Short mmCIF file of C-alpha atoms in Angstrom, two decimals:
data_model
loop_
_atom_site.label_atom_id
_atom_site.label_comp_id
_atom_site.label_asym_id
_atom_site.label_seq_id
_atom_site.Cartn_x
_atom_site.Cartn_y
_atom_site.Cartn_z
CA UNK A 86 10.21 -10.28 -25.60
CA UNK A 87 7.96 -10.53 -28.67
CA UNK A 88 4.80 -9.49 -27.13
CA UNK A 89 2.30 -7.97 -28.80
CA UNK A 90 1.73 -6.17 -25.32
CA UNK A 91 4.63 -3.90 -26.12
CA UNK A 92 3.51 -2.86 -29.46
CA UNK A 93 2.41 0.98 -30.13
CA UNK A 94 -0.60 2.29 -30.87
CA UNK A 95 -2.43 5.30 -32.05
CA UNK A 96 -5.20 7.09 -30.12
CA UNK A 97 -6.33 9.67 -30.97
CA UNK A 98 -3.94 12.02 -32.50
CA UNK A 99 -0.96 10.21 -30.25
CA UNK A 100 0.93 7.36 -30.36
CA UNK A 101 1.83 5.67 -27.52
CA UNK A 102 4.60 2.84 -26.68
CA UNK A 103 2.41 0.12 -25.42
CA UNK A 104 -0.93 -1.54 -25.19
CA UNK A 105 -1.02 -1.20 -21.21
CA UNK A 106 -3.75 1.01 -19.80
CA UNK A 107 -3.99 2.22 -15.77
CA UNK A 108 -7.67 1.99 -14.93
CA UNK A 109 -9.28 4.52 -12.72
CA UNK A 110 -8.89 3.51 -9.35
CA UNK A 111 -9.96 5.99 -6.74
CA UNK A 112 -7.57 6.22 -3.63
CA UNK A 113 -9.92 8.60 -2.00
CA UNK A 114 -6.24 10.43 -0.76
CA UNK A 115 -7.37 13.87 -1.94
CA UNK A 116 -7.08 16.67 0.10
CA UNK A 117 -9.54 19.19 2.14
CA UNK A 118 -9.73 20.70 -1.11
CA UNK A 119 -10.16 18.26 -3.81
CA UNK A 120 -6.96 18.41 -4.61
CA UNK A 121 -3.96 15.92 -5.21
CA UNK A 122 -2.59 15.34 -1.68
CA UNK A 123 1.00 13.61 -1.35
CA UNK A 124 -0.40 10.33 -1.51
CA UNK A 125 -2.26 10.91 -4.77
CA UNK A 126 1.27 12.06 -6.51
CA UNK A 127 3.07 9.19 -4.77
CA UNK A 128 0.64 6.69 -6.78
CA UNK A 129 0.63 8.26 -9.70
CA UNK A 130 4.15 9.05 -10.51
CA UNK A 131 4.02 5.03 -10.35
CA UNK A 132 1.98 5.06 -12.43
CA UNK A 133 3.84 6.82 -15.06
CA UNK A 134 7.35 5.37 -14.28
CA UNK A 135 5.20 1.85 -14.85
CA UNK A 136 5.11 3.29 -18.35
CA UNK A 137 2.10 2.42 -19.64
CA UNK A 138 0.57 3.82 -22.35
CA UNK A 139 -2.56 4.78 -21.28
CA UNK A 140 -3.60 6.41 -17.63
CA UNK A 141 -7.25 7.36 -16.46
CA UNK A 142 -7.10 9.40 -13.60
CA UNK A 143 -9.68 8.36 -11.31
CA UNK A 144 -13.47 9.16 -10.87
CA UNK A 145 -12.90 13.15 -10.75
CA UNK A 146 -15.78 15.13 -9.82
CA UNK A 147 -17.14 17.86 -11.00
CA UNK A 148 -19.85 19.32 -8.02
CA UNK A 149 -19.22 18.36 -4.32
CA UNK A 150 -23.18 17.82 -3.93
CA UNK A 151 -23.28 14.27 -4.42
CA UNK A 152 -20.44 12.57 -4.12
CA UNK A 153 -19.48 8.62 -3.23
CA UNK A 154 -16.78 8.79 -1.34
CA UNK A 155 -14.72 11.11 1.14
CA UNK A 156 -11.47 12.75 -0.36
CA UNK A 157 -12.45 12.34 -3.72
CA UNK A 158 -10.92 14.33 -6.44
CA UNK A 159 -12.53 17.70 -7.68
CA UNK A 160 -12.16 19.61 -10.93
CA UNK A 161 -13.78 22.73 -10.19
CA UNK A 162 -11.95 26.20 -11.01
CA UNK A 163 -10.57 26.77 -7.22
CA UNK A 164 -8.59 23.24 -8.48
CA UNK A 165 -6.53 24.31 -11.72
CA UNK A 166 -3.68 25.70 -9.76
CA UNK A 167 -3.46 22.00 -8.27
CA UNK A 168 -4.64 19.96 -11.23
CA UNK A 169 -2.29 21.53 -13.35
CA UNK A 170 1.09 21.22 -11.00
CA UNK A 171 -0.22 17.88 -10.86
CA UNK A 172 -0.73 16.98 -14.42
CA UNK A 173 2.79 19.31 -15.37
CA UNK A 174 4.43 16.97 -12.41
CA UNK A 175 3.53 14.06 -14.36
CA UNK A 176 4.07 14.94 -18.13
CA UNK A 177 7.84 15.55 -16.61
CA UNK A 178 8.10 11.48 -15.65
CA UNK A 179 6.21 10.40 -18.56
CA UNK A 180 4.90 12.39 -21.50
CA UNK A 181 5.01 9.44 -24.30
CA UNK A 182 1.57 8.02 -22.53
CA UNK A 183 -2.53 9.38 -22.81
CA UNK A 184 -3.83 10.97 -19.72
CA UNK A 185 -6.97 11.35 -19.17
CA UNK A 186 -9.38 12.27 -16.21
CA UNK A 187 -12.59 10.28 -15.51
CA UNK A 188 -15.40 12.55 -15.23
CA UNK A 189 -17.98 11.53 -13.14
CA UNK A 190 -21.52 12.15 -10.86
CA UNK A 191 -22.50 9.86 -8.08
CA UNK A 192 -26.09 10.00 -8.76
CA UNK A 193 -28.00 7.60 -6.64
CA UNK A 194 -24.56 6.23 -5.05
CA UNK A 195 -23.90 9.77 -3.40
CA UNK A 196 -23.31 8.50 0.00
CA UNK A 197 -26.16 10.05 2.29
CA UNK A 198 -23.45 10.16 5.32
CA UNK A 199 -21.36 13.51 3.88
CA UNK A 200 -23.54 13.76 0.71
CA UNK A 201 -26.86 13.94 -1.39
CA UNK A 202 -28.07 10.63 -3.53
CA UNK A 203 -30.08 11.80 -6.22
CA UNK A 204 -31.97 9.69 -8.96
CA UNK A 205 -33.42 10.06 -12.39
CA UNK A 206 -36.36 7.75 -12.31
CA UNK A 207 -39.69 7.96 -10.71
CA UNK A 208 -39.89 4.68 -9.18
CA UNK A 209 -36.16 4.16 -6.88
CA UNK A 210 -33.76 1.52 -8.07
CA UNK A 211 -34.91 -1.19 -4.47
CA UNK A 212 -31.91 0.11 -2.55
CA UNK A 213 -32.01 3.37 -3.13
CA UNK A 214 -35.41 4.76 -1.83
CA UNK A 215 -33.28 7.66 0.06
CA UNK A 216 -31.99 9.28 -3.04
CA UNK A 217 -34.09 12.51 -4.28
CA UNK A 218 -35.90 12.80 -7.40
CA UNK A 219 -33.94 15.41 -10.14
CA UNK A 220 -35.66 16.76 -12.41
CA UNK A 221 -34.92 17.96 -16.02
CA UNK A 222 -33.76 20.89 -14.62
CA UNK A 223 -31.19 19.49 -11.97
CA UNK A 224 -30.16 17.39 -14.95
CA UNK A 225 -29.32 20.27 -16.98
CA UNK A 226 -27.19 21.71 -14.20
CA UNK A 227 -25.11 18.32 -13.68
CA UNK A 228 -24.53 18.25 -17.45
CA UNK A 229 -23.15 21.77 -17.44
CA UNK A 230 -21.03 20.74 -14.51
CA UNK A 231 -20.00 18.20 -16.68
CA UNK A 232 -18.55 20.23 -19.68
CA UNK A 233 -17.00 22.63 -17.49
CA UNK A 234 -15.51 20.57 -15.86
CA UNK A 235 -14.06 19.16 -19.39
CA UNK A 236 -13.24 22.51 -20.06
CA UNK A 237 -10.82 22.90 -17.09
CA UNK A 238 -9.44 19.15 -17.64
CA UNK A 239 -7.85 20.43 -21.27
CA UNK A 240 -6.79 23.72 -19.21
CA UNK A 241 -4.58 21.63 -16.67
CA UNK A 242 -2.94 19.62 -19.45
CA UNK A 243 -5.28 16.60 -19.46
CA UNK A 244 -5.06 14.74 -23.04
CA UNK A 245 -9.14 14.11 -22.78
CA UNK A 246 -11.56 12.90 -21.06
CA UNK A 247 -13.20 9.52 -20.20
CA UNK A 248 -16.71 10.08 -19.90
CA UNK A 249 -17.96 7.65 -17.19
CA UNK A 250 -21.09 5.36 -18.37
CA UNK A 251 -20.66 2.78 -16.06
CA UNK A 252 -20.33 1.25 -12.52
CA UNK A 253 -23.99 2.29 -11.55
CA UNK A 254 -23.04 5.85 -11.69
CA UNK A 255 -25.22 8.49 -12.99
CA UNK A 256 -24.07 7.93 -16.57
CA UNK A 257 -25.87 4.43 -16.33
CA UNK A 258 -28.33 5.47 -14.21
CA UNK A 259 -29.77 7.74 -17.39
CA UNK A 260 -28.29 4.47 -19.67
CA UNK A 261 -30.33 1.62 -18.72
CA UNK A 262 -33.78 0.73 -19.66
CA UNK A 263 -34.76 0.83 -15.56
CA UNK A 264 -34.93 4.55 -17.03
CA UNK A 265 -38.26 3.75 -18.39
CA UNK A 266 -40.24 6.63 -17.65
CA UNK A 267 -40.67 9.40 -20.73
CA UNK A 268 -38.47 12.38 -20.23
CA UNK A 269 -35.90 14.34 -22.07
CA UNK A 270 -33.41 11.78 -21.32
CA UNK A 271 -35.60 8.58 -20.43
CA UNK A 272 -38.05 6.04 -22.07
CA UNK A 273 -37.29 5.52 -25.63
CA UNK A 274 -33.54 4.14 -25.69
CA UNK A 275 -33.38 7.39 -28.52
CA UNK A 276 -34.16 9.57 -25.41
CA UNK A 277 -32.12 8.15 -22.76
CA UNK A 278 -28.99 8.20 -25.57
CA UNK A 279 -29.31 11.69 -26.44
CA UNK A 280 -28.22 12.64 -22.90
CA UNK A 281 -24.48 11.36 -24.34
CA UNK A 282 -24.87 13.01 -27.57
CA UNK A 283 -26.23 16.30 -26.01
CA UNK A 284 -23.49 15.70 -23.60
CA UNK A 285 -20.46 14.90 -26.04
CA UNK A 286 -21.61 17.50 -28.59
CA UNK A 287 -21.78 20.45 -26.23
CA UNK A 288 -18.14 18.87 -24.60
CA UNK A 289 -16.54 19.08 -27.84
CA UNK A 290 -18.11 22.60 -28.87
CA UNK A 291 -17.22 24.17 -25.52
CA UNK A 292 -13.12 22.74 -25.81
CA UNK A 293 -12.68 23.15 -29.53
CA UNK A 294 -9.54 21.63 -29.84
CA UNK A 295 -9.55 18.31 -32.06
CA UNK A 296 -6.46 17.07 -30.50
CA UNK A 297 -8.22 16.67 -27.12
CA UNK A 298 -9.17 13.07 -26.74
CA UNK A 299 -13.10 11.95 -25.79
CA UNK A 300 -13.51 8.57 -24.91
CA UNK A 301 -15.86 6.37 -22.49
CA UNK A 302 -15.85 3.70 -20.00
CA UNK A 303 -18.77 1.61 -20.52
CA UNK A 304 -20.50 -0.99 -18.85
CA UNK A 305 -22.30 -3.09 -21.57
CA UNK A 306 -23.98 -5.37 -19.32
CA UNK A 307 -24.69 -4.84 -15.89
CA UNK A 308 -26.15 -7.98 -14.59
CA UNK A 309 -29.37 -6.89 -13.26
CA UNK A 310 -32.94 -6.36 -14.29
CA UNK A 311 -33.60 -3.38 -16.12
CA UNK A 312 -29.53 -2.46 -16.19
CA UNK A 313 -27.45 -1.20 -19.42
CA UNK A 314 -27.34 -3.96 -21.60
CA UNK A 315 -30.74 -6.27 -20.86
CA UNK A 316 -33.51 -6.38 -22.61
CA UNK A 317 -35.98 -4.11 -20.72
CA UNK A 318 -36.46 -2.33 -17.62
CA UNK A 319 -38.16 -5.27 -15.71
CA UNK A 320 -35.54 -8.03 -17.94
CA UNK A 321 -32.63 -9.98 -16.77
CA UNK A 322 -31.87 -11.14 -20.39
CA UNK A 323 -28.78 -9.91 -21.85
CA UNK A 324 -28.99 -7.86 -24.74
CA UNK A 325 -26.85 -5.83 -26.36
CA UNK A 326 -28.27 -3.71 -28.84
CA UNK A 327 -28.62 -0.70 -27.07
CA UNK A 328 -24.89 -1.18 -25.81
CA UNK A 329 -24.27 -1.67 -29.16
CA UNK A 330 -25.39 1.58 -30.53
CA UNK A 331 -24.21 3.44 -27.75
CA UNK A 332 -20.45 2.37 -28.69
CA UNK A 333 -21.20 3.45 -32.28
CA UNK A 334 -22.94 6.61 -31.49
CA UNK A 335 -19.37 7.56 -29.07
CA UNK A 336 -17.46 6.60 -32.31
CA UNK A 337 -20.00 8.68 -35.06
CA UNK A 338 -19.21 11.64 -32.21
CA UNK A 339 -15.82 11.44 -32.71
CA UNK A 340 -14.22 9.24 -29.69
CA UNK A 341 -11.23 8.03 -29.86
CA UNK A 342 -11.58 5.30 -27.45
CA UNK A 343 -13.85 2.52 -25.47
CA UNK A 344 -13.09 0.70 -21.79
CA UNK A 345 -15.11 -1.71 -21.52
CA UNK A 346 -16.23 -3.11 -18.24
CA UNK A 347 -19.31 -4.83 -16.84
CA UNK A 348 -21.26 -4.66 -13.99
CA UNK A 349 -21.44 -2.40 -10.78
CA UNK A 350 -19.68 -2.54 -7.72
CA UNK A 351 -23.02 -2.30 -5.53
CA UNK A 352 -25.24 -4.36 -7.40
CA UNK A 353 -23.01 -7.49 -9.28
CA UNK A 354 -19.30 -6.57 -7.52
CA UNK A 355 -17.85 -10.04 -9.67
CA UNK A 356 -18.58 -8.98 -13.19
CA UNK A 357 -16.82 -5.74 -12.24
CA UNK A 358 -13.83 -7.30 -10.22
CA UNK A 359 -13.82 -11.02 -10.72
CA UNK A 360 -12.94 -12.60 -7.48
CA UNK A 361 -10.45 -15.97 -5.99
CA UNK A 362 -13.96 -17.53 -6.25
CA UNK A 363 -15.17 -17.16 -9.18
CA UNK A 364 -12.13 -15.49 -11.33
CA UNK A 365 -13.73 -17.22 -14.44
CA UNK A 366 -16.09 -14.52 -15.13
CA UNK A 367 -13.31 -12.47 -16.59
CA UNK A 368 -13.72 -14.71 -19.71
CA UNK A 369 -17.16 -13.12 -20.41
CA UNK A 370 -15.23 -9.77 -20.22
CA UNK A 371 -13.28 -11.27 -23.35
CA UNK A 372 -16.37 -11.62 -25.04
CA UNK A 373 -17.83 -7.72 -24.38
CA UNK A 374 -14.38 -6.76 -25.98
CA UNK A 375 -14.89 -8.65 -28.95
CA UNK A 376 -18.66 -7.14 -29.28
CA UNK A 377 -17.10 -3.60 -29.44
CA UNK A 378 -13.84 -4.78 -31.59
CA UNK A 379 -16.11 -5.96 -34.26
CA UNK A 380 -18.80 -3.21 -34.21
CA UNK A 381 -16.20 0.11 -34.50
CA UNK A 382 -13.90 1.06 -37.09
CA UNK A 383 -10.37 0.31 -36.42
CA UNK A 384 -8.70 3.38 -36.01
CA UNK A 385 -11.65 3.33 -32.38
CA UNK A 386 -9.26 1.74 -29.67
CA UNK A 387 -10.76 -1.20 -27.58
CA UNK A 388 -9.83 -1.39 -24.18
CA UNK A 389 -10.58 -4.16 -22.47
CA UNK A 390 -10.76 -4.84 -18.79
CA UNK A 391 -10.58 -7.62 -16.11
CA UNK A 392 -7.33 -8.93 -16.68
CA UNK A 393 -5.40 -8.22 -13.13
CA UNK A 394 -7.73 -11.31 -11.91
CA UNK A 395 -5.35 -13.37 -14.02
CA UNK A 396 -2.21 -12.84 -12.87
CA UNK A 397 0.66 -15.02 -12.50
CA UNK A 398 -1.52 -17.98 -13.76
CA UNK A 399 -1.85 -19.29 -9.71
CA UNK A 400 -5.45 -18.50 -8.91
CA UNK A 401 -6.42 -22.06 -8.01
CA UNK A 402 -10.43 -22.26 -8.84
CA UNK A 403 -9.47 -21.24 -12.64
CA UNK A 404 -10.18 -24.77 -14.24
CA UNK A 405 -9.72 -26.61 -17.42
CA UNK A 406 -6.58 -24.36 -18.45
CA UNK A 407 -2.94 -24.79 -18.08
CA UNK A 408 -1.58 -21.89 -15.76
CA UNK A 409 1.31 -20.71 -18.36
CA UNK A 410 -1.43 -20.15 -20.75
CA UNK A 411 -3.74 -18.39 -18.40
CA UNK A 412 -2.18 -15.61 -16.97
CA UNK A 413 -2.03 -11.56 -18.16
CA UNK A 414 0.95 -11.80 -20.23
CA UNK A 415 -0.33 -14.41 -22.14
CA UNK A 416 -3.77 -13.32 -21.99
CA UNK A 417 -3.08 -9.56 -22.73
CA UNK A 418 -0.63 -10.61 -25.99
CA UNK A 419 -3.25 -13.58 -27.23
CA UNK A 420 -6.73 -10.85 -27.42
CA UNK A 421 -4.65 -8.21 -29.65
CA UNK A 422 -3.02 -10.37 -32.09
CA UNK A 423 -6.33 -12.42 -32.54
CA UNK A 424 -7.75 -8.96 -32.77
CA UNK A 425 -10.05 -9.10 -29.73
CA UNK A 426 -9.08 -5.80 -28.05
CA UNK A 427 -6.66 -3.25 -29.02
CA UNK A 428 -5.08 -2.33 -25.19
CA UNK A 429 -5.68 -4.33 -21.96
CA UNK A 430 -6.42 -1.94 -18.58
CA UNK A 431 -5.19 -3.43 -14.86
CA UNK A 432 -6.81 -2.08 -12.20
CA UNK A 433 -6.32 -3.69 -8.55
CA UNK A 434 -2.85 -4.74 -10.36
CA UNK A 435 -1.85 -1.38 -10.72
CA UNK A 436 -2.42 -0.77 -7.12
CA UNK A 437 0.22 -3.72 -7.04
CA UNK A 438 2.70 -3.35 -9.49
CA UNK A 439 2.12 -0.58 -12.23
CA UNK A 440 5.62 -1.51 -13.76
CA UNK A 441 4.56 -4.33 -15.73
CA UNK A 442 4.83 -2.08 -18.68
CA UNK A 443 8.81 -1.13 -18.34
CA UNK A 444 9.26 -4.38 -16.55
CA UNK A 445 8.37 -6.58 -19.71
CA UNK A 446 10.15 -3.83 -21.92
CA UNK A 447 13.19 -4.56 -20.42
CA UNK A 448 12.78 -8.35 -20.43
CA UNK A 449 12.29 -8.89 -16.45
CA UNK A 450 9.00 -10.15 -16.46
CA UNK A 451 10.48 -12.52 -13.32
CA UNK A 452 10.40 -9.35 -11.33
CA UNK A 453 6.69 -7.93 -11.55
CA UNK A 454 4.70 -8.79 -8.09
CA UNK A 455 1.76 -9.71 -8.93
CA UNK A 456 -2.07 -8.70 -7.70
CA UNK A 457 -3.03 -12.48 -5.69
CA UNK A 458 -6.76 -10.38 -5.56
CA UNK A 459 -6.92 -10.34 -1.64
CA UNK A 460 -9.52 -7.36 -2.36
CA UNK A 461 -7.98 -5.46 0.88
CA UNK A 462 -7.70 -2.83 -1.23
CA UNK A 463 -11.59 -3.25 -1.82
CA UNK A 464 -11.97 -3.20 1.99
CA UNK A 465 -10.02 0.32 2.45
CA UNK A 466 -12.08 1.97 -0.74
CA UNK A 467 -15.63 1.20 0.52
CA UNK A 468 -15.22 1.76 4.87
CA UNK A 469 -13.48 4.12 3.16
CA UNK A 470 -9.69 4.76 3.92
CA UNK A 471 -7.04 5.71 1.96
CA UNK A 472 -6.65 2.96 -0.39
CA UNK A 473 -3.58 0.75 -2.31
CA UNK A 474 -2.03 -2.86 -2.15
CA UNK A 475 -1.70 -3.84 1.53
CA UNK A 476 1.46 -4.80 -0.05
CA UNK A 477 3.05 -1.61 1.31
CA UNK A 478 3.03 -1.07 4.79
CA UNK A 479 1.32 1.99 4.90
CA UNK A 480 -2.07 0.60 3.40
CA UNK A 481 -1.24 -2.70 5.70
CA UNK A 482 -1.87 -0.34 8.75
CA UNK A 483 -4.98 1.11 7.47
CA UNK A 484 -6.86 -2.45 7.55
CA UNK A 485 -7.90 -2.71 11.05
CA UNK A 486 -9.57 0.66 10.91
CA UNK A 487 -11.24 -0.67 7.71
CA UNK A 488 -12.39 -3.98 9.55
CA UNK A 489 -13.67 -1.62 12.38
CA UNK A 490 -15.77 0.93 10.28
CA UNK A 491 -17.04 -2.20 8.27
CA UNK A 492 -18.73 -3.52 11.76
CA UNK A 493 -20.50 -0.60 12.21
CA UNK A 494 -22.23 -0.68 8.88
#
């Protein structure tokens, strides 16, 4: 099949087979420990059998203080015995692909059930009065956590790192002009953007190894007043400059890559994960690809997001569009030839069917099952439960409980 889909590319120093990229999607299956339980290998090494070329290992913490979900995944030095049977387990099944882990801090969204919420501005985001003021000095500490924690990801075997700046986690928290008190990292967008160029400078200085990959999922616009990408910290208005910068700044610092995303989960849920009802705001994801295509050199890999809501072509409320010219395939091929993106990343579809990548290759497209965005999976991450298509059994069992903790909310 001549799709451009299918195509290598470079990134970084590697090349990979295809344009296909797993997004981080937390299964919250780790162990006691932090650690990869059987669950966690069982979706991954589908993950790599899928054969795509690019995998993001999901929201990986660095500290246990402040965390957003149970059974998360740690990268802490009592995990590199795990972390690296894991990633070693992997490389065997696939090796030709990038992995990277997803390093991330909770922030405000640390759940105050089994955790601490913690914010960076004065006045609370309105829904999260409960989290506790950190000051430069707590700061500091997270952004140490941080680069060790980058340290030990290139010890297990990692390729890099994906340096999370989005989904309302503390990354955008420092990121968006809501930030608007002075500080080290907050104010002046100069300020609150030095916190990633403090942060990728003392990364790369602390790994010293060129090879090792540093890229960033970004949301550009998060849909709110005062969130990354609007025009001021009391502003609805889209704007992009500071976005903008930020993606140039990553690329001036040497990244190798952008995911781009918009939104967050517990603020605009849609422009993060486009749903049955309203599946045609995955177009303005389109455009938020383009913005970064056309603003970074083109050796700096666009990945784009928001695709799985596509599909087959059957979602029903997509309007004004033939179905065999609105699904993923078609979709996925049409924004890298017209030079829109450079890789397309499925999320709730890899949770589905992660073999869309070897499927395709070996011109069986007929047999992919395909995400129909039932957002069970949705259901199991936030009550939370262990979490994957409801498509296999196992997960299928898991909803009542899900239904049940959701009624005691």
């Amino acid at each position: 099949m001549d799709n451009a889909l299918l195509k290598p590319v470079k990134i970084g120093h590697k090349i990979v087979p295809n344009r296909f990229a797993i997004n981080a999607m937390e299964g919250t299956d780790a162990d006691e420990h932090g650690n990869p339980s059987e669950l966690t290998y069982k979706r991954y090494e589908k993950y790599f059998k899928g054969g795509a070329g690019f995998i993001d290992l999901e929201a990986i913490t660095c500290q246990t203080e402040c965390v957003s979900s149970t059974n998360q995944l740690c990268l802490m030095e009592e995990n590199v015995e795990a972390l690296t049977a894991f990633v070693s387990h992997m490389k065997a099944i696939n090796s030709e692909n990038v992995f990277v882990f997803q390093l991330t801090h909770a922030g405000e969204l640390g759940n105050p059930h089994f955790s601490k919420a913690i914010r960076v501005t004065k006045d609370p985001l309105p829904g999260f009065e409960h989290a506790e003021f950190a000051d430069e000095a707590k700061v500091e500490e997270i952004m140490q956590q941080i680069v060790d924690g980058a340290v030990l990801a290139h010890k297990v075997g990692a390729d890099g790192i994906d340096l999370k700046l989005c989904a309302g986690y503390l990354g955008s928290q420092i990121l968006r002009p809501f930030n608007k008190h002075e500080w080290k990292y907050g104010g002046a967008w100069e300020n609150r953007k030095q916190f990633v160029v403090d942060l990728v400078n003392r990364i790369k200085a602390a790994v010293n190894d060129p090879n090792f990959i540093i890229g960033s999922k970004i949301s550009l616009y998060e849909g709110f007043p005062g969130g990354q990408g609007t025009m001021g910290p009391d502003s609805a208005v889209m704007d992009l400059t500071e976005s903008i910068d930020l993606i140039k700044t990553l690329e001036d610092l040497g990244a190798s890559y952008v995911l781009t995303t918009c939104g967050a989960p517990m603020h605009t849920l849609n422009l993060v994960k486009p749903s049955k009802d309203d599946p045609y705001i995955a177009y303005l994801g389109m455009y938020f690809q383009k913005v970064c295509r056309e603003n970074l050199k083109p050796e700096t890999v666009v990945i784009g997001g928001g695709y799985s809501i596509f599909g087959n072509g059957k979602q029903p409320n997509f309007k004004a569009v033939a179905p065999e010219k609105n699904t993923l395939l078609f979709w996925g091929d049409k924004m890298i030839r017209d030079g829109v993106a450079d890789m397309i990343a499925i999320g709730r579809q890899a949770l589905c069917d992660p073999g869309i990548p070897s499927k395709l290759a070996a011109g069986q497209p007929e047999t992919i099952t395909w995400c129909s965005a039932c957002d069970q999976c949705s259901l199991l991450l936030i009550t939370p439960q262990y979490t994957g298509c409801i498509r296999d059994p196992y997960y299928a069992k898991k909803i009542p409980a899900a239904l049940e903790a959701l009624s005691h909310h």
